[in-house]
CSV table of C-alpha atoms and ligand atoms in Angstrom, one decimal:
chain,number,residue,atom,x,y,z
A,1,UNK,CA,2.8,-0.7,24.8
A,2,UNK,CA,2.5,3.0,23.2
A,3,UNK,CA,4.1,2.7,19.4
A,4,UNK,CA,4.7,5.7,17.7
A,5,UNK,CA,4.1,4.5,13.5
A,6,UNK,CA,6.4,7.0,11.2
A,7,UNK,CA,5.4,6.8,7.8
A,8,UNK,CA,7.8,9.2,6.0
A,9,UNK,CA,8.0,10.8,2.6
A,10,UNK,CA,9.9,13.6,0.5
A,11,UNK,CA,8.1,16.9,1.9
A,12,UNK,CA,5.6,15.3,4.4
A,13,UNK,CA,5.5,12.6,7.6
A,14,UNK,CA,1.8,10.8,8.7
A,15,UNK,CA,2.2,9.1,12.1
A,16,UNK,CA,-0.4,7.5,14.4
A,17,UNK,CA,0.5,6.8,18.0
A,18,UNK,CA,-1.3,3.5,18.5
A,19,UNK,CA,-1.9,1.4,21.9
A,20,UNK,CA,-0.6,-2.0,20.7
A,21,UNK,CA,-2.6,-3.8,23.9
A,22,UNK,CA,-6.2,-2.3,22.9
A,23,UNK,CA,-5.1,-2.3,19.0
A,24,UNK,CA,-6.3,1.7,19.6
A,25,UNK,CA,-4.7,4.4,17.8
A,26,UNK,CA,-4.1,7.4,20.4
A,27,UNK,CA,-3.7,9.8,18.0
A,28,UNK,CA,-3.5,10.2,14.2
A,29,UNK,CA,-1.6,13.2,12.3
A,30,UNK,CA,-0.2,14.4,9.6
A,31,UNK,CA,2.9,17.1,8.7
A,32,UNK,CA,2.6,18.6,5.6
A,33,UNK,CA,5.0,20.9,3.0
A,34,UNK,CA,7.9,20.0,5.1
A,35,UNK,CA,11.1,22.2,4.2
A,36,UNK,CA,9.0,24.8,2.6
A,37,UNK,CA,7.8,28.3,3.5
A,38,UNK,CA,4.7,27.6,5.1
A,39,UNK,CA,4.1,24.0,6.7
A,40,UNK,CA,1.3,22.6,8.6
A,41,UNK,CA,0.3,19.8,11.6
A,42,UNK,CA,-3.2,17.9,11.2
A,43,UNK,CA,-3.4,16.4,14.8
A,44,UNK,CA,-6.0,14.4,15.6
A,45,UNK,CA,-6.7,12.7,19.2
A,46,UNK,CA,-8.9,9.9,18.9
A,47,UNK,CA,-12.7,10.8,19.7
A,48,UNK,CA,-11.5,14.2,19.8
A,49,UNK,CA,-11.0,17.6,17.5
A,50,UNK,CA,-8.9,17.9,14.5
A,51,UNK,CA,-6.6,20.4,15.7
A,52,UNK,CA,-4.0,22.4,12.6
A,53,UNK,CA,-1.3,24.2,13.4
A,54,UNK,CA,0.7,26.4,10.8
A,55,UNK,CA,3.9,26.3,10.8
A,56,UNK,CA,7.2,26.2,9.4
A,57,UNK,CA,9.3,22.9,9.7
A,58,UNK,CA,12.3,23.8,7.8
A,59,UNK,CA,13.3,19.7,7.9
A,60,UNK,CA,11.6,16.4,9.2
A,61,UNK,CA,13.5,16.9,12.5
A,62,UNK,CA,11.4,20.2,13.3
A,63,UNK,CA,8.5,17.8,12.0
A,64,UNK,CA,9.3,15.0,14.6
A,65,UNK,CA,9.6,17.6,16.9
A,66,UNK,CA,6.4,19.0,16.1
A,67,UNK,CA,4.6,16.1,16.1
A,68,UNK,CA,6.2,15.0,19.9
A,69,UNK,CA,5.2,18.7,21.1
A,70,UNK,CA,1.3,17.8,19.9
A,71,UNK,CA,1.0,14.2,21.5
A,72,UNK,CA,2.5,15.9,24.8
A,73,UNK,CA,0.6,19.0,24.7
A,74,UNK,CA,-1.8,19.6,27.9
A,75,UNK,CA,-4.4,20.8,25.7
A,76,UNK,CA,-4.7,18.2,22.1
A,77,UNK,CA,-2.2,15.6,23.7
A,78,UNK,CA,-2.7,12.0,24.5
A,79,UNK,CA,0.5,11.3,26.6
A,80,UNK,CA,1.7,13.1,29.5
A,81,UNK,CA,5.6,12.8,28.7
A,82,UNK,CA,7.5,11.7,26.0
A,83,UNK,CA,8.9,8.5,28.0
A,84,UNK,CA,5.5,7.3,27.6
A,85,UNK,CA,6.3,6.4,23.5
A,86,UNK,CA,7.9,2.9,24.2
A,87,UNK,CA,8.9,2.1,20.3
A,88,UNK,CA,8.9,3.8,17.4
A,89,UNK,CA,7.9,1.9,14.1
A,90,UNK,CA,9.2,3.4,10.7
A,91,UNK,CA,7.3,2.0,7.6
A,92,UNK,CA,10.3,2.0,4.9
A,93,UNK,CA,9.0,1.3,1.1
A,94,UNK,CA,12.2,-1.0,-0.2
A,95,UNK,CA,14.3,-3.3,1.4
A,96,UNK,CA,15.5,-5.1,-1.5
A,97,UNK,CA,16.3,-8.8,-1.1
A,98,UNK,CA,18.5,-7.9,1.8
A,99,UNK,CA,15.2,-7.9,4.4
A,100,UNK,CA,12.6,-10.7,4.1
A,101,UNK,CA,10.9,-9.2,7.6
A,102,UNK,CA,11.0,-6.6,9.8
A,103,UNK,CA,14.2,-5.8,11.5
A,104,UNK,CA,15.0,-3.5,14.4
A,105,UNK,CA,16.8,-0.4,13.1
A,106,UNK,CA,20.9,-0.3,13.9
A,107,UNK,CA,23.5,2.1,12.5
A,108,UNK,CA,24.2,-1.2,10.3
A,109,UNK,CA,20.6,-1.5,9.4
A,110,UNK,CA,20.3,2.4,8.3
A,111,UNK,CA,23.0,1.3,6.1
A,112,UNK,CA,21.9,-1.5,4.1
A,113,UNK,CA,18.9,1.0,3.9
A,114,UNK,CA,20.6,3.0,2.1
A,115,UNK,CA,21.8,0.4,-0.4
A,116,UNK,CA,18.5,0.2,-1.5
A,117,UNK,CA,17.7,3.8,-2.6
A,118,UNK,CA,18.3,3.5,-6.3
A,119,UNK,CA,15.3,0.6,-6.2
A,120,UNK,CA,12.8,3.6,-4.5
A,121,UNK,CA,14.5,7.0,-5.2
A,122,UNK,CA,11.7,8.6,-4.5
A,123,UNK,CA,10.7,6.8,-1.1
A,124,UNK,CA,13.6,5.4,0.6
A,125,UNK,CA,15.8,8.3,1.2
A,126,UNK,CA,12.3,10.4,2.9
A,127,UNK,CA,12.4,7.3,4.5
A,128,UNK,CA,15.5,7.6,6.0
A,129,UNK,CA,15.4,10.7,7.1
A,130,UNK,CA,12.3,10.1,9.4
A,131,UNK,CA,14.4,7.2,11.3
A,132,UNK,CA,17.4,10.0,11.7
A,133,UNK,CA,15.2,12.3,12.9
A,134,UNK,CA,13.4,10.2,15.4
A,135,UNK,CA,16.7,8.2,16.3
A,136,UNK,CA,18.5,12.3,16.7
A,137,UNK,CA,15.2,13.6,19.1
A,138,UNK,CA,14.3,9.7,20.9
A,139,UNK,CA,17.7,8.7,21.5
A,140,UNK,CA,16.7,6.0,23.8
A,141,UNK,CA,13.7,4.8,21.9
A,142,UNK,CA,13.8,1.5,20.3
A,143,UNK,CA,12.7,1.4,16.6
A,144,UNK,CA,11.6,-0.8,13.7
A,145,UNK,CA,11.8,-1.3,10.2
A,146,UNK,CA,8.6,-2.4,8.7
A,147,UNK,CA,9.2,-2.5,4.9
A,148,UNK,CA,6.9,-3.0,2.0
A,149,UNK,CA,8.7,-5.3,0.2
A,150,UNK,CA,9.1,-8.0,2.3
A,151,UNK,CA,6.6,-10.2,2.7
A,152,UNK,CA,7.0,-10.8,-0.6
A,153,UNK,CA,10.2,-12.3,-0.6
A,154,UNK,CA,8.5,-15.5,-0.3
A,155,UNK,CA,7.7,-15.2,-4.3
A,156,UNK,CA,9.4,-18.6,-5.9
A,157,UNK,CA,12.0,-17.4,-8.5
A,158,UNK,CA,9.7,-17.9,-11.7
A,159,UNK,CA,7.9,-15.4,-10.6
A,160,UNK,CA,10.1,-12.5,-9.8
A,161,UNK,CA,12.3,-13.1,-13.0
A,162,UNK,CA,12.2,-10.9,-16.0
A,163,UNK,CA,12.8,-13.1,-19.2
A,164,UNK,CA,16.1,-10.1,-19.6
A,165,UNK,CA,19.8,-11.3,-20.0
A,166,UNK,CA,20.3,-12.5,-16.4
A,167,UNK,CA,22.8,-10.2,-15.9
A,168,UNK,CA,20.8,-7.5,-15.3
A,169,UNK,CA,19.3,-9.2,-12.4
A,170,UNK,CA,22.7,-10.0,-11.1
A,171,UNK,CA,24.5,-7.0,-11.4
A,172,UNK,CA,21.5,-4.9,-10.6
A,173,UNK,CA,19.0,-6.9,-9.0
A,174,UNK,CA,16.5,-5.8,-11.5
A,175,UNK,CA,13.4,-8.2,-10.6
A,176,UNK,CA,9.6,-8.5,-9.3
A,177,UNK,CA,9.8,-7.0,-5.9
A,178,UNK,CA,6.2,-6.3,-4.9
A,179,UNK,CA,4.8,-3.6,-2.7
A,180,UNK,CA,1.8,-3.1,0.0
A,181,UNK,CA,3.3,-6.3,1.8
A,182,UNK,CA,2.1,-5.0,5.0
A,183,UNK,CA,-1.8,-4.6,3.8
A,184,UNK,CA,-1.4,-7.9,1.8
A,185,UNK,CA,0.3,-9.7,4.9
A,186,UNK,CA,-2.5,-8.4,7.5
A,187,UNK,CA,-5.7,-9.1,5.6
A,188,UNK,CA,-4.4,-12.7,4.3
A,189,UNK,CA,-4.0,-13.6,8.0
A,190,UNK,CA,-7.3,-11.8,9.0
A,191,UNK,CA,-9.3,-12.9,5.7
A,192,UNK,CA,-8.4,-16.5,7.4
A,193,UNK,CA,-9.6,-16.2,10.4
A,194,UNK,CA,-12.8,-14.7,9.1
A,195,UNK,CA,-13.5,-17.4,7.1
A,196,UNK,CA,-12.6,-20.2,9.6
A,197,UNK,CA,-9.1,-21.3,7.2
A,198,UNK,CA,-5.7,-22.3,9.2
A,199,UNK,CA,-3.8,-20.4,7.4
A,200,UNK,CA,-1.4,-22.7,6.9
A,201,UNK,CA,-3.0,-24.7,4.4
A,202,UNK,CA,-5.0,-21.8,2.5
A,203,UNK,CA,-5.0,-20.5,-0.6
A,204,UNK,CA,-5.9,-16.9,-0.5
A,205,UNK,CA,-6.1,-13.9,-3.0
A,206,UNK,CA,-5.6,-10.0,-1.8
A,207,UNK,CA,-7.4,-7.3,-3.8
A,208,UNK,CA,-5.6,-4.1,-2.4
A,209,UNK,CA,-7.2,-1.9,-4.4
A,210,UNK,CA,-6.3,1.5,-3.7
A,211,UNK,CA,-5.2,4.8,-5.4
A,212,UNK,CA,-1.9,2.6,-5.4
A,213,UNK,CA,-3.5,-1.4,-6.1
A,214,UNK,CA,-2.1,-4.5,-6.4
A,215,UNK,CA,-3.1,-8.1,-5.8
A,216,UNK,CA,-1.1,-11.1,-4.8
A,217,UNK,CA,-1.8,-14.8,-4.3
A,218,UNK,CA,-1.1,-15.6,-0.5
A,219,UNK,CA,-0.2,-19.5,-0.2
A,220,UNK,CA,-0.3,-21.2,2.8
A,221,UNK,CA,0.6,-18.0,4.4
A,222,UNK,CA,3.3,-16.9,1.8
A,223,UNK,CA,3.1,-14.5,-0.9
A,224,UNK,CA,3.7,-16.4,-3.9
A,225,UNK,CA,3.1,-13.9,-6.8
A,226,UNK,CA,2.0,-10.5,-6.8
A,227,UNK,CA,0.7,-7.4,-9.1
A,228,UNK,CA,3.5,-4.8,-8.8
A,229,UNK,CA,6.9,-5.3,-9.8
A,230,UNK,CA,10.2,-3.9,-9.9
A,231,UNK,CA,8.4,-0.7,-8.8
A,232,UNK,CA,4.6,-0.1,-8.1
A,233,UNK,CA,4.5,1.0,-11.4
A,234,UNK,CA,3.2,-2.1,-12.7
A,235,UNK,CA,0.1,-4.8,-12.7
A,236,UNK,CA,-3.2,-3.7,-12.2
A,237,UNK,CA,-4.2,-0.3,-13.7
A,238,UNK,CA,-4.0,2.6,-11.0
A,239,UNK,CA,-5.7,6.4,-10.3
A,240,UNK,CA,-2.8,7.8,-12.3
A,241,UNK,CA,-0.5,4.7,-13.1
A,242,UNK,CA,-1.0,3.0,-16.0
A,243,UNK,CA,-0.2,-0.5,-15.1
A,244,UNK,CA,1.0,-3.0,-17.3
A,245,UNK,CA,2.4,-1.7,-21.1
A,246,UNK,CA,3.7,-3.2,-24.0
A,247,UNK,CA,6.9,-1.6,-22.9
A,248,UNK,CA,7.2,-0.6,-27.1
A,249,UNK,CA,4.7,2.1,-26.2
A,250,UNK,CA,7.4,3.8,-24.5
A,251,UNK,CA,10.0,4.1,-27.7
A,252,UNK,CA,6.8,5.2,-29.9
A,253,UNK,CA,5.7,7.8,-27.7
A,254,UNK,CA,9.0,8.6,-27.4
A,255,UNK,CA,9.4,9.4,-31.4
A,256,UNK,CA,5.3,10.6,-31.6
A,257,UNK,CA,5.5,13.5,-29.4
A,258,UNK,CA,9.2,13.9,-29.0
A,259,UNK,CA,9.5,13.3,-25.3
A,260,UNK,CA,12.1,12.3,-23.3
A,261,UNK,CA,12.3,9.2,-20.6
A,262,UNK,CA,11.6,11.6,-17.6
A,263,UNK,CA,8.7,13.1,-19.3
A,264,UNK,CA,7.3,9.4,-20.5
A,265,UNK,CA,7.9,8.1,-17.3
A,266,UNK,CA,6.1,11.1,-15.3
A,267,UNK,CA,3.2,10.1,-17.9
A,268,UNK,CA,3.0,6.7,-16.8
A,269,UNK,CA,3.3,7.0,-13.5
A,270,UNK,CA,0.9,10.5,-13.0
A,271,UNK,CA,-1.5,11.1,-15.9
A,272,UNK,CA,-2.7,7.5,-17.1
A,273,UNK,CA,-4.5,4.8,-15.1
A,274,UNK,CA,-8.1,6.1,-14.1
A,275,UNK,CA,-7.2,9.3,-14.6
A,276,UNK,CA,-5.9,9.5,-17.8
A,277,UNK,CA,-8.1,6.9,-19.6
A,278,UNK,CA,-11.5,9.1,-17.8
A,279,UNK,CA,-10.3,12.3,-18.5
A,280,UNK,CA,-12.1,12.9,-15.5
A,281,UNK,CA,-10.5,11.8,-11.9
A,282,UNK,CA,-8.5,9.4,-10.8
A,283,UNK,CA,-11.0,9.0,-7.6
A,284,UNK,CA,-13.4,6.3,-8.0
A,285,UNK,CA,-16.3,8.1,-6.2
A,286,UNK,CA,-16.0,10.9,-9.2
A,287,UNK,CA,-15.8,8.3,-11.9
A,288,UNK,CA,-19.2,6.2,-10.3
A,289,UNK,CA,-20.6,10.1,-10.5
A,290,UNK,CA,-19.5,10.2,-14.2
A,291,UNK,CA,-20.9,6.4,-15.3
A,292,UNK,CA,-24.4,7.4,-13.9
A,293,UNK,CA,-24.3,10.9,-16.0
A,294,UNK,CA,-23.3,8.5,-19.4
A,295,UNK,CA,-20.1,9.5,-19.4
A,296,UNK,CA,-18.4,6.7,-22.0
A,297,UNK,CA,-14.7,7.7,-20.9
A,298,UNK,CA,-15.1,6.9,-17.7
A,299,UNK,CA,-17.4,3.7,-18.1
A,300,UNK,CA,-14.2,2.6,-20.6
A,301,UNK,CA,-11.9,3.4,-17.9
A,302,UNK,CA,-13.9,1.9,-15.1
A,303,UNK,CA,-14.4,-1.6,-17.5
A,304,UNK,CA,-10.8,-1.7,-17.9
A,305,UNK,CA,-10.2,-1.3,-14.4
A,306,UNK,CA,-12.3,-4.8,-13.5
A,307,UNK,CA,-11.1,-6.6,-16.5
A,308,UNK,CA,-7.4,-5.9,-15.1
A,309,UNK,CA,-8.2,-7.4,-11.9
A,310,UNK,CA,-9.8,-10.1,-12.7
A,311,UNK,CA,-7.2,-11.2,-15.2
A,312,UNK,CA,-4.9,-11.2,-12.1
A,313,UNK,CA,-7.4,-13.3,-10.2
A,314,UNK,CA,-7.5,-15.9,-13.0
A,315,UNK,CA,-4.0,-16.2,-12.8
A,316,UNK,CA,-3.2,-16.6,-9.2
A,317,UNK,CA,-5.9,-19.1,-9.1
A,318,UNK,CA,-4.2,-20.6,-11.6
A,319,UNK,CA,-0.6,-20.3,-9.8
A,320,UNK,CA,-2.0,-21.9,-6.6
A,321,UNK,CA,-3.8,-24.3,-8.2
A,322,UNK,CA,-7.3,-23.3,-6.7
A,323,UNK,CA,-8.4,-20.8,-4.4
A,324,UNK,CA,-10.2,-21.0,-1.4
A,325,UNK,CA,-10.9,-17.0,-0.4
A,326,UNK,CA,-10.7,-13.8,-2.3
A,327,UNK,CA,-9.7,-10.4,0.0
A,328,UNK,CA,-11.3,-7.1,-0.8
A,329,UNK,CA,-9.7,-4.0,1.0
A,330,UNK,CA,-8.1,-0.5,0.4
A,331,UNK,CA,-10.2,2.6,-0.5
A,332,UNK,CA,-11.8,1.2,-3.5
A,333,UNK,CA,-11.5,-2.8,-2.6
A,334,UNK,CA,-13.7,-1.3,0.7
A,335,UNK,CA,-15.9,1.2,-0.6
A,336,UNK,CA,-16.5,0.7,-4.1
A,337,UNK,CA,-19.6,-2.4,-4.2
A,338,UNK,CA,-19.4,-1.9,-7.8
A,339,UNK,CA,-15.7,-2.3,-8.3
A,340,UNK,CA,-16.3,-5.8,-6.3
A,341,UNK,CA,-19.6,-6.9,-8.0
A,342,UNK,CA,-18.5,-6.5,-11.5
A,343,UNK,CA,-15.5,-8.6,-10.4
A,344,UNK,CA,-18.0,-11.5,-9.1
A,345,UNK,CA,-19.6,-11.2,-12.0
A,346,UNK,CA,-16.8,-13.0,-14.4
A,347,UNK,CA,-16.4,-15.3,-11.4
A,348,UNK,CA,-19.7,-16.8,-11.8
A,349,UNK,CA,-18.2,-20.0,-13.8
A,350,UNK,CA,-16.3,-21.2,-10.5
A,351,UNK,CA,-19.4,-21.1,-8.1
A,352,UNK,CA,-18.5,-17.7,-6.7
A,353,UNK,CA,-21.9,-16.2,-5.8
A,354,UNK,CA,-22.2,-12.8,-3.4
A,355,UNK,CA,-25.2,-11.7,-1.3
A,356,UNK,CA,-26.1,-8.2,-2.9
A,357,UNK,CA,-27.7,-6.7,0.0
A,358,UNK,CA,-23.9,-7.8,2.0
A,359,UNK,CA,-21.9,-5.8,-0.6
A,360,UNK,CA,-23.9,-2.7,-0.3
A,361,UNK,CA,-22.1,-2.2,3.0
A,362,UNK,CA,-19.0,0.7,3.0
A,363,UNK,CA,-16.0,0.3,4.9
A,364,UNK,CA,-16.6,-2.6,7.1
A,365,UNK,CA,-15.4,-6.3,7.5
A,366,UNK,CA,-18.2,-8.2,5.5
A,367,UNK,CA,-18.9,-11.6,4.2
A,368,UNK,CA,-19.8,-11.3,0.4
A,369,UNK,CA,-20.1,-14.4,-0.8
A,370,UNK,CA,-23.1,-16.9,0.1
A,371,UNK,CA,-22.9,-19.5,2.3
A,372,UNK,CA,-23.1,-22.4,-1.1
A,373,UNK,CA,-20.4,-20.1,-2.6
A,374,UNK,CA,-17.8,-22.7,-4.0
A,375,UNK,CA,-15.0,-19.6,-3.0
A,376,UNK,CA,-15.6,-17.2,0.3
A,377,UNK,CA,-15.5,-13.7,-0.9
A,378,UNK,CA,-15.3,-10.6,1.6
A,379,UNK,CA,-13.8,-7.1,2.8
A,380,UNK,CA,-11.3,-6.6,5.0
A,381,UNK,CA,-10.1,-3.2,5.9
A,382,UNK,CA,-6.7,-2.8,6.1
A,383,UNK,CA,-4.8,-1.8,9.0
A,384,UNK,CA,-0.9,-0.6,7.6
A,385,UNK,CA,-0.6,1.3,11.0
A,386,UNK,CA,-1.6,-1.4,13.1
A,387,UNK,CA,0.3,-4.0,11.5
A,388,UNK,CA,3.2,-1.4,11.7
A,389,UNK,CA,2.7,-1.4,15.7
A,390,UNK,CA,2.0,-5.2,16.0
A,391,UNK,CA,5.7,-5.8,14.0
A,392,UNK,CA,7.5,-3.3,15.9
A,393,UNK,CA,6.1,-4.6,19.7
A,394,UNK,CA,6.6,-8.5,18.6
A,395,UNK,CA,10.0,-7.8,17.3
A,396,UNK,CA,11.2,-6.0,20.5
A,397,UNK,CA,9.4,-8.8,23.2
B,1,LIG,P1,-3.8,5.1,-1.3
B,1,LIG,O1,-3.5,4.6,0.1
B,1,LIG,O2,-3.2,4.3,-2.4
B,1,LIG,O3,-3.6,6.6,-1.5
B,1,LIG,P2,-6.5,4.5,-0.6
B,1,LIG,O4,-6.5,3.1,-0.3
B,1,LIG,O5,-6.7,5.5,0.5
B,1,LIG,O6,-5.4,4.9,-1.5
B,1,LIG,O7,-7.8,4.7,-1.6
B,1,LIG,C1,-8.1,5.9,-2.1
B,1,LIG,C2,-9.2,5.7,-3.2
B,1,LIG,O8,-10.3,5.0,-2.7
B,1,LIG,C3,-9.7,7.0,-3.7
B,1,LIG,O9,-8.9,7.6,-4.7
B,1,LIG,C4,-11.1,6.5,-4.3
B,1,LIG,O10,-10.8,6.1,-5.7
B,1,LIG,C5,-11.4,5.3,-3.5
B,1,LIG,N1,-12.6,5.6,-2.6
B,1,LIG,C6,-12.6,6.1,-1.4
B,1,LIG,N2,-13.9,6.2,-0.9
B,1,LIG,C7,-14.7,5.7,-1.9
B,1,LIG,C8,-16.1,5.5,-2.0
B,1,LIG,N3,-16.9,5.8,-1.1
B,1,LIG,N4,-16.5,4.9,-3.2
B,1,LIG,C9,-15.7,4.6,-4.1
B,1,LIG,N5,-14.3,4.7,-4.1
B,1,LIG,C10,-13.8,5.3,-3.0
């Protein structure tokens, strides 16, 4: 089955057209400065050219279009006709507590959507208008809501309460939601298959660590706790996010340097984490770059990174009362050998050992952890897209 995966935002739409039987994707692209003056299509079939297209796409509908025109076209196209798209799969960033799975899309579905805005201003309503636009130009087409919050639904109560008055959960549902539930669903399921675990009596813990990175602790095949919280904002400490805060910072910095929320909150979310602590980049391979030149900033920012994420480890093992794997993925969880050694390295005291030659490798699934490792330790690269795809087809057999 051909699934066209729509992953939507404010000004820009990625999509990959994936063969669900071969697990292939087709084609992978990329709109970008939707609704402004000049816009642009990266379209790229598999094994083939990138090809880019300028162009103006006044609105994500043009985009759609756009992108339908370029996986039909005789010259950079993978499909022949537009029939050929069997499903479409949207990725959708909230769903609240009103969607524990994925669901297909109905008017009435597109509405409880829309319920959940105020949770993701900033995501949901791009999201939204990528399923109107595909439901407008693929009448016909079935389609999916894969959202990014639901896997961790699963999270026991204790865990995704705030100690505030309890009416703020109950009038506004103000609680731990979690994020990256796709990435953390896929490579708990994969990460037990790879190490020979039924996944239904495992206790494994997910280090998406990303631009975006979170971690959760994956019970039995159930999130249990997880990183992020009400939004992404939160847990570990991020290219530009700053993580966890004493949320007093906020009121001093407030009074310091007489800013207002939007400004504080624009601090938090796009000048701290890696970036701001470095004062260099918020990209890993740039910070590495730094370390070796001596620079301290980024060795600080890079220490604080690890010591983050291990915290979170100790506590999940904690939560599940042991731990039987530990999940390495994302752009940094996959690339980044020192990111995951330094890790190991506070690990030592529970038997965890990794073979250092293993986690030289880049970007690949690879066992870390020696065979008399008390814990199996390894990488898994995550497949959003796929998982997408796989969703959308098993939800429409
Ligand atoms: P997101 O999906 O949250 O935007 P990704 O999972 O794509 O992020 O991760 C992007 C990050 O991965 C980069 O910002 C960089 O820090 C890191 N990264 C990518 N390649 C490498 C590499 N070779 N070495 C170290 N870090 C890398």
């Amino acid at each position: 089955m051909k699934v066209l995966v729509i992953n939507c935002g404010s000004s820009s739409l990625k999509y990959q057209l994936i063969d669900s039987d071969t697990k292939q994707a087709l084609a992978v692209g990329l709109c970008e400065r939707i609704g402004l003056e000049i816009g642009c299509l990266k379209h790229t079939p598999a094994g083939r050219d990138k090809t880019v297209i300028d162009a103006r796409m006044d609105n994500h509908e043009v985009a759609v279009s756009m992108v339908i025109a370029a996986l039909t076209d005789k010259e950079h196209g993978v499909i022949e006709d537009l029939s050929e798209i069997q499903a479409v799969g949207h990725r959708v960033v909230h769903g609240g507590e009103k969607f524990a799975s994925s669901t297909i899309i109905t008017n009435e579905v597109i509405d409880a959507i829309e319920e959940c805005n105020d949770l993701a201003p900033l995501h949901n309503p791009a999201n939204l208008i990528g399923i109107r636009a595909c439901k407008s130009l693929m009448k016909d087409v079935p389609m999916v809501a894969v959202f990014d919050t639901a896997f961790h639904q699963t999270i026991p109560d204790k865990a995704y309460l705030y100690a505030l008055p309890m009416e703020y959960y109950e009038k506004y549902k103000i609680r731990k939601y979690g994020f990256h539930g796709t990435s953390h669903s896929y490579v708990s399921e994969r990460m037990a298959e790879f190490c020979g675990l039924d996944i239904n009596n495992s206790k494994i813990i997910v280090c998406h660590l990303g631009n975006g990175a979170s971690i959760s602790a994956v019970m039995n095949g159930k999130s249990i706790d997880t990183s992020m919280g009400f939004t992404p904002l939160s847990g570990l400490v991020m290219g530009t996010r700053s993580g966890d805060i004493d949320p007093s910072i906020i009121e001093f910095i407030a009074k310091k340097e007489n800013k207002n929320l939007d400004e504080i909150m624009h601090l938090l979310n796009k000048e701290s984490g890696i970036q701001g602590m470095s004062q260099v980049s918020s990209d890993f391979r740039d910070i590495n770059k730094a370390m070796d030149e001596g620079n301290e900033k980024a060795r600080i920012a890079f220490d604080v990174f690890v010591y983050r994420v291990v915290k979170y480890i100790g506590g999940f093992i904690a939560s599940m009362n042991g731990v039987d794997a530990i999940a390495f993925t994302a752009g940094v969880g996959e690339n980044d050998p020192k990111v995951r050694y330094d890790v190991c390295q506070y690990l030592k005291f529970m038997g965890i050992t990794i073979d250092e030659e293993a986690n030289k490798l880049r970007g690949e699934e690879v066992m870390l952890s020696t065979p008399d490792s008390k814990v199996k330790v390894a990488v898994i690269p995550t497949n959003e897209e796929l998982t997408i795809a796989r969703e959308t087809v098993s939800l429409l057999k």
